């Protein structure tokens, strides 16, 4: 057995944590107040609720906190792409018996329909995957 240990996996974010991560992915580093204002401009959850969630996310390793200033600044420690891949892999496994093709067939066959631009991107991806490399 090797003496090298890999880092433990980052916990799966909850729906509320995903909302906060989306703000951090879109805006970059933010204070709790900035996140609160972006998520709950119409009232919604209180500032202390957002603060507590972000503290929990810091403890879980989902965000990093810079406390050099009075107002702590947070930024996402997990990327949007890595998080999307994780959720997608779980969905394929749990809902589609591990079959990516069943996920794609279901997604493309149901409303809302993919736009022409999205279908073009999908065709280009399929061509790259298939090794054809031809564009239409």
Tab-separated table of N, CA and C in Angstrom:
chain	number	residue	atom	x	y	z
A	1	UNK	N	0.847	-1.173	0.000
A	1	UNK	CA	0.000	0.000	0.000
A	1	UNK	C	0.892	1.234	0.000
A	2	UNK	N	0.519	2.227	-0.791
A	2	UNK	CA	1.312	3.436	-0.937
A	2	UNK	C	1.151	4.353	0.271
A	3	UNK	N	2.206	5.073	0.578
A	3	UNK	CA	2.160	6.010	1.694
A	3	UNK	C	1.536	7.341	1.274
A	4	UNK	N	1.331	7.515	-0.037
A	4	UNK	CA	0.749	8.756	-0.536
A	4	UNK	C	-0.773	8.653	-0.441
A	5	UNK	N	-1.370	9.652	0.174
A	5	UNK	CA	-2.813	9.668	0.331
A	5	UNK	C	-3.389	10.769	-0.532
A	6	UNK	N	-4.506	10.484	-1.198
A	6	UNK	CA	-5.154	11.520	-1.987
A	6	UNK	C	-6.034	12.358	-1.068
A	7	UNK	N	-6.327	13.579	-1.504
A	7	UNK	CA	-7.195	14.451	-0.728
A	7	UNK	C	-8.601	13.875	-0.698
A	8	UNK	N	-9.293	14.022	0.430
A	8	UNK	CA	-10.661	13.520	0.477
A	8	UNK	C	-11.524	14.323	-0.500
A	9	UNK	N	-12.552	13.690	-1.063
A	9	UNK	CA	-13.393	14.406	-2.009
A	9	UNK	C	-14.122	15.557	-1.330
A	10	UNK	N	-14.349	16.613	-2.097
A	10	UNK	CA	-15.083	17.771	-1.585
A	10	UNK	C	-16.545	17.360	-1.434
A	11	UNK	N	-17.180	17.722	-0.320
A	11	UNK	CA	-18.582	17.346	-0.133
A	11	UNK	C	-19.479	17.925	-1.230
A	12	UNK	N	-20.561	17.239	-1.482
A	12	UNK	CA	-21.537	17.670	-2.481
A	12	UNK	C	-22.287	18.882	-1.933
A	13	UNK	N	-22.315	19.994	-2.693
A	13	UNK	CA	-23.025	21.174	-2.196
A	13	UNK	C	-24.541	20.970	-2.176
A	14	UNK	N	-25.197	21.558	-1.189
A	14	UNK	CA	-26.654	21.543	-1.107
A	14	UNK	C	-27.203	22.550	-2.122
A	15	UNK	N	-28.518	22.591	-2.289
A	15	UNK	CA	-29.126	23.555	-3.214
A	15	UNK	C	-28.813	24.989	-2.801
A	16	UNK	N	-28.914	25.300	-1.514
A	16	UNK	CA	-28.621	26.649	-1.038
A	16	UNK	C	-27.149	26.989	-1.267
A	17	UNK	N	-26.265	26.020	-1.062
A	17	UNK	CA	-24.840	26.241	-1.296
A	17	UNK	C	-24.563	26.447	-2.784
A	18	UNK	N	-25.287	25.721	-3.636
A	18	UNK	CA	-25.131	25.919	-5.077
A	18	UNK	C	-25.526	27.332	-5.492
A	19	UNK	N	-26.571	27.869	-4.880
A	19	UNK	CA	-26.977	29.242	-5.177
A	19	UNK	C	-25.831	30.212	-4.868
A	20	UNK	N	-25.180	30.009	-3.741
A	20	UNK	CA	-24.055	30.861	-3.349
A	20	UNK	C	-22.881	30.652	-4.299
A	21	UNK	N	-22.589	29.398	-4.635
A	21	UNK	CA	-21.495	29.125	-5.568
A	21	UNK	C	-21.742	29.791	-6.919
A	22	UNK	N	-22.990	29.777	-7.397
A	22	UNK	CA	-23.294	30.426	-8.679
A	22	UNK	C	-22.940	31.915	-8.641
A	23	UNK	N	-23.241	32.564	-7.525
A	23	UNK	CA	-22.885	33.986	-7.383
A	23	UNK	C	-21.368	34.139	-7.434
A	24	UNK	N	-20.657	33.303	-6.697
A	24	UNK	CA	-19.196	33.405	-6.665
A	24	UNK	C	-18.585	33.066	-8.024
A	25	UNK	N	-19.150	32.090	-8.744
A	25	UNK	CA	-18.648	31.759	-10.080
A	25	UNK	C	-18.877	32.920	-11.043
A	26	UNK	N	-20.032	33.555	-10.947
A	26	UNK	CA	-20.369	34.653	-11.865
A	26	UNK	C	-19.636	35.947	-11.525
A	27	UNK	N	-19.536	36.255	-10.236
A	27	UNK	CA	-19.013	37.545	-9.798
A	27	UNK	C	-17.544	37.507	-9.366
A	28	UNK	N	-17.033	36.335	-9.054
A	28	UNK	CA	-15.691	36.247	-8.483
A	28	UNK	C	-15.787	36.416	-6.973
A	29	UNK	N	-14.717	36.849	-6.358
A	29	UNK	CA	-14.677	37.002	-4.906
A	29	UNK	C	-15.705	38.031	-4.446
A	30	UNK	N	-16.430	37.688	-3.369
A	30	UNK	CA	-17.490	38.558	-2.840
A	30	UNK	C	-17.513	38.502	-1.321
A	31	UNK	N	-18.022	39.573	-0.733
A	31	UNK	CA	-18.308	39.562	0.695
A	31	UNK	C	-19.651	38.877	0.914
A	32	UNK	N	-19.942	38.542	2.150
A	32	UNK	CA	-21.238	37.941	2.479
A	32	UNK	C	-22.362	38.902	2.083
A	33	UNK	N	-22.171	40.173	2.362
A	33	UNK	CA	-23.199	41.170	2.023
A	33	UNK	C	-23.478	41.189	0.527
A	34	UNK	N	-22.423	41.136	-0.290
A	34	UNK	CA	-22.610	41.134	-1.744
A	34	UNK	C	-23.385	39.900	-2.202
A	35	UNK	N	-23.057	38.744	-1.637
A	35	UNK	CA	-23.786	37.520	-1.982
A	35	UNK	C	-25.239	37.645	-1.541
A	36	UNK	N	-25.449	38.121	-0.322
A	36	UNK	CA	-26.808	38.280	0.201
A	36	UNK	C	-27.629	39.199	-0.700
A	37	UNK	N	-27.045	40.335	-1.084
A	37	UNK	CA	-27.761	41.289	-1.940
A	37	UNK	C	-28.083	40.691	-3.297
A	38	UNK	N	-27.189	39.909	-3.829
A	38	UNK	CA	-27.409	39.283	-5.147
A	38	UNK	C	-28.504	38.219	-5.073
A	39	UNK	N	-28.515	37.449	-4.003
A	39	UNK	CA	-29.485	36.352	-3.881
A	39	UNK	C	-30.834	36.798	-3.345
A	40	UNK	N	-30.835	37.768	-2.454
A	40	UNK	CA	-32.066	38.092	-1.731
A	40	UNK	C	-32.388	39.582	-1.772
A	41	UNK	N	-32.258	40.185	-2.944
A	41	UNK	CA	-32.557	41.607	-3.098
A	41	UNK	C	-34.016	41.904	-2.748
A	42	UNK	N	-34.880	40.907	-2.917
A	42	UNK	CA	-36.319	41.077	-2.657
A	42	UNK	C	-36.711	40.719	-1.232
A	43	UNK	N	-35.748	40.567	-0.366
A	43	UNK	CA	-36.056	40.165	1.011
A	43	UNK	C	-35.466	38.796	1.272
A	44	UNK	N	-36.236	37.755	1.060
A	44	UNK	CA	-35.744	36.386	1.175
A	44	UNK	C	-35.045	36.112	2.491
A	45	UNK	N	-34.039	35.253	2.440
A	45	UNK	CA	-33.290	34.860	3.634
A	45	UNK	C	-32.512	36.042	4.200
A	46	UNK	N	-32.285	36.018	5.485
A	46	UNK	CA	-31.564	37.084	6.150
A	46	UNK	C	-30.067	36.995	5.939
A	47	UNK	N	-29.394	38.083	6.218
A	47	UNK	CA	-27.939	38.171	6.099
A	47	UNK	C	-27.265	37.097	6.939
A	48	UNK	N	-27.743	36.889	8.167
A	48	UNK	CA	-27.090	35.919	9.056
A	48	UNK	C	-27.223	34.490	8.521
A	49	UNK	N	-28.308	34.215	7.801
A	49	UNK	CA	-28.477	32.886	7.193
A	49	UNK	C	-27.412	32.666	6.125
A	50	UNK	N	-27.200	33.672	5.280
A	50	UNK	CA	-26.181	33.579	4.229
A	50	UNK	C	-24.794	33.475	4.864
A	51	UNK	N	-24.543	34.270	5.905
A	51	UNK	CA	-23.266	34.212	6.613
A	51	UNK	C	-23.011	32.802	7.150
A	52	UNK	N	-23.988	32.229	7.807
A	52	UNK	CA	-23.832	30.882	8.380
A	52	UNK	C	-23.570	29.853	7.284
A	53	UNK	N	-24.321	29.948	6.173
A	53	UNK	CA	-24.104	29.015	5.059
A	53	UNK	C	-22.679	29.133	4.520
A	54	UNK	N	-22.207	30.351	4.370
A	54	UNK	CA	-20.864	30.544	3.832
A	54	UNK	C	-19.796	30.067	4.809
A	55	UNK	N	-20.035	30.191	6.107
A	55	UNK	CA	-19.109	29.653	7.101
A	55	UNK	C	-19.070	28.125	7.020
A	56	UNK	N	-20.239	27.519	6.846
A	56	UNK	CA	-20.311	26.059	6.696
A	56	UNK	C	-19.580	25.632	5.423
A	57	UNK	N	-19.799	26.373	4.340
A	57	UNK	CA	-19.141	26.058	3.065
A	57	UNK	C	-17.622	26.164	3.198
A	58	UNK	N	-17.156	27.124	3.991
A	58	UNK	CA	-15.720	27.267	4.234
A	58	UNK	C	-15.201	26.038	4.978
A	59	UNK	N	-15.921	25.622	5.985
A	59	UNK	CA	-15.514	24.440	6.767
A	59	UNK	C	-15.518	23.176	5.903
A	60	UNK	N	-16.431	23.109	4.937
A	60	UNK	CA	-16.538	21.945	4.048
A	60	UNK	C	-15.517	21.958	2.916
A	61	UNK	N	-14.844	23.095	2.712
A	61	UNK	CA	-13.867	23.184	1.630
A	61	UNK	C	-14.462	23.582	0.293
A	62	UNK	N	-15.655	24.166	0.302
A	62	UNK	CA	-16.281	24.611	-0.948
A	62	UNK	C	-15.853	26.026	-1.326
A	63	UNK	N	-15.505	26.828	-0.323
A	63	UNK	CA	-15.046	28.202	-0.555
A	63	UNK	C	-13.817	28.460	0.292
A	64	UNK	N	-13.077	29.471	-0.096
A	64	UNK	CA	-11.938	29.930	0.681
A	64	UNK	C	-12.254	31.352	1.136
A	65	UNK	N	-11.779	31.709	2.314
A	65	UNK	CA	-12.096	33.007	2.905
A	65	UNK	C	-10.817	33.804	3.135
A	66	UNK	N	-10.842	35.052	2.697
A	66	UNK	CA	-9.744	35.979	2.967
A	66	UNK	C	-10.223	36.897	4.078
A	67	UNK	N	-9.650	36.749	5.251
A	67	UNK	CA	-10.098	37.551	6.388
A	67	UNK	C	-9.106	38.659	6.730
A	68	UNK	N	-8.345	39.101	5.713
A	68	UNK	CA	-7.401	40.191	5.927
A	68	UNK	C	-8.119	41.517	6.166
A	69	UNK	N	-9.291	41.680	5.599
A	69	UNK	CA	-10.094	42.890	5.771
A	69	UNK	C	-11.155	42.642	6.828
A	70	UNK	N	-11.794	43.707	7.267
A	70	UNK	CA	-12.881	43.560	8.250
A	70	UNK	C	-14.014	42.715	7.665
A	71	UNK	N	-14.402	43.039	6.432
A	71	UNK	CA	-15.422	42.246	5.744
A	71	UNK	C	-14.718	41.092	5.028
A	72	UNK	N	-14.967	39.887	5.466
A	72	UNK	CA	-14.334	38.717	4.868
A	72	UNK	C	-14.788	38.558	3.431
A	73	UNK	N	-13.848	38.197	2.586
A	73	UNK	CA	-14.126	37.995	1.165
A	73	UNK	C	-14.001	36.502	0.871
A	74	UNK	N	-15.021	35.973	0.214
A	74	UNK	CA	-15.065	34.548	-0.115
A	74	UNK	C	-14.932	34.368	-1.616
A	75	UNK	N	-14.329	33.249	-2.001
A	75	UNK	CA	-14.324	32.861	-3.409
A	75	UNK	C	-14.495	31.347	-3.480
A	76	UNK	N	-15.047	30.908	-4.592
A	76	UNK	CA	-15.301	29.474	-4.768
A	76	UNK	C	-13.983	28.717	-4.830
A	77	UNK	N	-13.930	27.598	-4.152
A	77	UNK	CA	-12.753	26.742	-4.181
A	77	UNK	C	-12.956	25.596	-5.168
A	78	UNK	N	-14.209	25.326	-5.505
A	78	UNK	CA	-14.543	24.301	-6.499
A	78	UNK	C	-15.009	25.013	-7.762
A	79	UNK	N	-14.639	24.475	-8.906
A	79	UNK	CA	-15.011	25.117	-10.162
A	79	UNK	C	-16.431	24.734	-10.571
A	80	UNK	N	-17.025	25.585	-11.385
A	80	UNK	CA	-18.353	25.302	-11.927
A	80	UNK	C	-18.305	24.004	-12.731
A	81	UNK	N	-17.278	23.855	-13.572
A	81	UNK	CA	-17.169	22.678	-14.430
A	81	UNK	C	-17.045	21.394	-13.604
A	82	UNK	N	-16.211	21.411	-12.587
A	82	UNK	CA	-16.030	20.212	-11.746
A	82	UNK	C	-17.342	19.858	-11.046
A	83	UNK	N	-18.056	20.873	-10.560
A	83	UNK	CA	-19.322	20.640	-9.871
A	83	UNK	C	-20.374	20.101	-10.834
A	84	UNK	N	-20.441	20.671	-12.040
A	84	UNK	CA	-21.395	20.186	-13.038
A	84	UNK	C	-21.097	18.732	-13.397
A	85	UNK	N	-19.828	18.417	-13.593
A	85	UNK	CA	-19.449	17.035	-13.925
A	85	UNK	C	-19.861	16.081	-12.814
A	86	UNK	N	-19.657	16.502	-11.582
A	86	UNK	CA	-19.998	15.643	-10.445
A	86	UNK	C	-21.498	15.365	-10.399
A	87	UNK	N	-22.313	16.430	-10.518
A	87	UNK	CA	-23.758	16.260	-10.479
A	87	UNK	C	-24.249	15.444	-11.673
A	88	UNK	N	-23.653	15.678	-12.839
A	88	UNK	CA	-24.049	14.942	-14.029
A	88	UNK	C	-23.715	13.457	-13.883
A	89	UNK	N	-22.531	13.160	-13.386
A	89	UNK	CA	-22.142	11.753	-13.189
A	89	UNK	C	-23.090	11.060	-12.212
A	90	UNK	N	-23.461	11.764	-11.133
A	90	UNK	CA	-24.408	11.189	-10.172
A	90	UNK	C	-25.769	10.955	-10.821
A	91	UNK	N	-26.210	11.915	-11.639
A	91	UNK	CA	-27.513	11.784	-12.290
A	91	UNK	C	-27.517	10.610	-13.275
A	92	UNK	N	-26.457	10.489	-14.065
A	92	UNK	CA	-26.375	9.384	-15.020
A	92	UNK	C	-26.416	8.055	-14.276
A	93	UNK	N	-25.672	7.965	-13.193
A	93	UNK	CA	-25.628	6.723	-12.418
A	93	UNK	C	-26.968	6.417	-11.762
A	94	UNK	N	-27.546	7.402	-11.091
A	94	UNK	CA	-28.754	7.174	-10.301
A	94	UNK	C	-30.024	7.078	-11.128
A	95	UNK	N	-30.150	7.909	-12.158
A	95	UNK	CA	-31.415	7.982	-12.893
A	95	UNK	C	-31.417	7.248	-14.219
A	96	UNK	N	-30.243	7.027	-14.818
A	96	UNK	CA	-30.184	6.448	-16.146
A	96	UNK	C	-29.341	5.175	-16.182
A	97	UNK	N	-29.234	4.496	-15.041
A	97	UNK	CA	-28.502	3.225	-14.942
A	97	UNK	C	-27.104	3.296	-15.554
A	98	UNK	N	-26.452	4.436	-15.390
A	98	UNK	CA	-25.089	4.587	-15.885
A	98	UNK	C	-24.982	4.814	-17.383
A	99	UNK	N	-26.090	5.076	-18.064
A	99	UNK	CA	-26.084	5.221	-19.519
A	99	UNK	C	-26.154	6.697	-19.934
A	100	UNK	N	-25.031	7.271	-20.354
A	100	UNK	CA	-25.065	8.654	-20.824
A	100	UNK	C	-25.989	8.838	-22.028
A	101	UNK	N	-26.059	7.824	-22.888
A	101	UNK	CA	-26.913	7.954	-24.081
A	101	UNK	C	-28.380	8.090	-23.689
A	102	UNK	N	-28.811	7.388	-22.647
A	102	UNK	CA	-30.198	7.515	-22.205
A	102	UNK	C	-30.481	8.916	-21.678
A	103	UNK	N	-29.512	9.501	-20.984
A	103	UNK	CA	-29.653	10.876	-20.516
A	103	UNK	C	-29.812	11.819	-21.698
A	104	UNK	N	-28.941	11.691	-22.701
A	104	UNK	CA	-28.979	12.580	-23.863
A	104	UNK	C	-30.276	12.397	-24.635
A	105	UNK	N	-30.678	11.167	-24.872
A	105	UNK	CA	-31.914	10.913	-25.615
A	105	UNK	C	-33.111	11.506	-24.878
A	106	UNK	N	-33.117	11.351	-23.575
A	106	UNK	CA	-34.210	11.905	-22.778
A	106	UNK	C	-34.184	13.438	-22.815
A	107	UNK	N	-33.016	14.014	-22.656
A	107	UNK	CA	-32.895	15.482	-22.623
A	107	UNK	C	-33.270	16.110	-23.956
A	108	UNK	N	-32.876	15.489	-25.053
A	108	UNK	CA	-33.159	16.070	-26.362
A	108	UNK	C	-34.571	15.774	-26.844
A	109	UNK	N	-35.182	14.739	-26.310
A	109	UNK	CA	-36.514	14.357	-26.765
A	109	UNK	C	-37.648	15.017	-26.006
A	110	UNK	N	-37.333	15.733	-24.955
A	110	UNK	CA	-38.353	16.346	-24.099
A	110	UNK	C	-38.315	17.861	-24.209
A	111	UNK	N	-39.409	18.486	-23.803
A	111	UNK	CA	-39.468	19.949	-23.765
A	111	UNK	C	-38.678	20.425	-22.550
A	112	UNK	N	-38.015	21.525	-22.553
A	112	UNK	CA	-37.912	22.424	-23.699
A	112	UNK	C	-36.940	21.881	-24.740
A	113	UNK	N	-37.251	22.114	-25.979
A	113	UNK	CA	-36.417	21.645	-27.084
A	113	UNK	C	-35.118	22.445	-27.146
A	114	UNK	N	-34.066	21.777	-27.589
A	114	UNK	CA	-32.791	22.460	-27.796
A	114	UNK	C	-32.933	23.412	-28.981
A	115	UNK	N	-32.270	24.553	-28.888
A	115	UNK	CA	-32.305	25.522	-29.990
A	115	UNK	C	-31.453	25.008	-31.151
A	116	UNK	N	-31.597	25.645	-32.307
A	116	UNK	CA	-30.781	25.263	-33.472
A	116	UNK	C	-29.299	25.438	-33.161
A	117	UNK	N	-28.959	26.513	-32.456
A	117	UNK	CA	-27.551	26.754	-32.100
A	117	UNK	C	-27.033	25.654	-31.169
A	118	UNK	N	-27.859	25.252	-30.206
A	118	UNK	CA	-27.446	24.179	-29.284
A	118	UNK	C	-27.293	22.859	-30.038
A	119	UNK	N	-28.209	22.575	-30.956
A	119	UNK	CA	-28.111	21.340	-31.749
A	119	UNK	C	-26.848	21.347	-32.604
A	120	UNK	N	-26.483	22.505	-33.141
A	120	UNK	CA	-25.248	22.616	-33.923
A	120	UNK	C	-24.042	22.299	-33.038
A	121	UNK	N	-24.014	22.837	-31.812
A	121	UNK	CA	-22.915	22.554	-30.881
A	121	UNK	C	-22.862	21.061	-30.562
A	122	UNK	N	-24.021	20.454	-30.383
A	122	UNK	CA	-24.080	19.018	-30.073
A	122	UNK	C	-23.540	18.209	-31.248
A	123	UNK	N	-23.921	18.580	-32.475
A	123	UNK	CA	-23.414	17.869	-33.667
A	123	UNK	C	-21.900	17.982	-33.764
A	124	UNK	N	-21.373	19.176	-33.495
A	124	UNK	CA	-19.925	19.377	-33.549
A	124	UNK	C	-19.217	18.531	-32.491
A	125	UNK	N	-19.800	18.461	-31.299
A	125	UNK	CA	-19.226	17.637	-30.239
A	125	UNK	C	-19.244	16.163	-30.643
A	126	UNK	N	-20.365	15.706	-31.180
A	126	UNK	CA	-20.466	14.312	-31.617
A	126	UNK	C	-19.446	14.000	-32.708
A	127	UNK	N	-19.242	14.931	-33.630
A	127	UNK	CA	-18.246	14.737	-34.677
A	127	UNK	C	-16.847	14.606	-34.078
A	128	UNK	N	-16.535	15.462	-33.084
A	128	UNK	CA	-15.219	15.381	-32.438
A	128	UNK	C	-15.064	14.051	-31.693
A	129	UNK	N	-16.110	13.641	-30.987
A	129	UNK	CA	-16.048	12.396	-30.233
A	129	UNK	C	-15.894	11.212	-31.169
A	130	UNK	N	-16.610	11.265	-32.281
A	130	UNK	CA	-16.590	10.170	-33.253
A	130	UNK	C	-15.272	10.134	-34.027
A	131	UNK	N	-14.490	11.201	-33.926
A	131	UNK	CA	-13.204	11.227	-34.611
A	131	UNK	C	-13.303	11.726	-36.031
A	132	UNK	N	-14.519	12.036	-36.462
A	132	UNK	CA	-14.696	12.514	-37.836
A	132	UNK	C	-14.106	13.891	-38.028
A	133	UNK	N	-14.310	14.747	-37.020
A	133	UNK	CA	-13.760	16.086	-37.107
A	133	UNK	C	-14.378	16.939	-38.185
A	134	UNK	N	-15.352	16.410	-38.892
A	134	UNK	CA	-15.996	17.178	-39.961
A	134	UNK	C	-17.051	18.090	-39.357
A	135	UNK	N	-17.122	19.301	-39.864
A	135	UNK	CA	-18.207	20.181	-39.433
A	135	UNK	C	-19.181	20.322	-40.569
A	136	UNK	N	-20.423	20.573	-40.201
A	136	UNK	CA	-21.481	20.637	-41.201
A	136	UNK	C	-21.729	22.033	-41.613
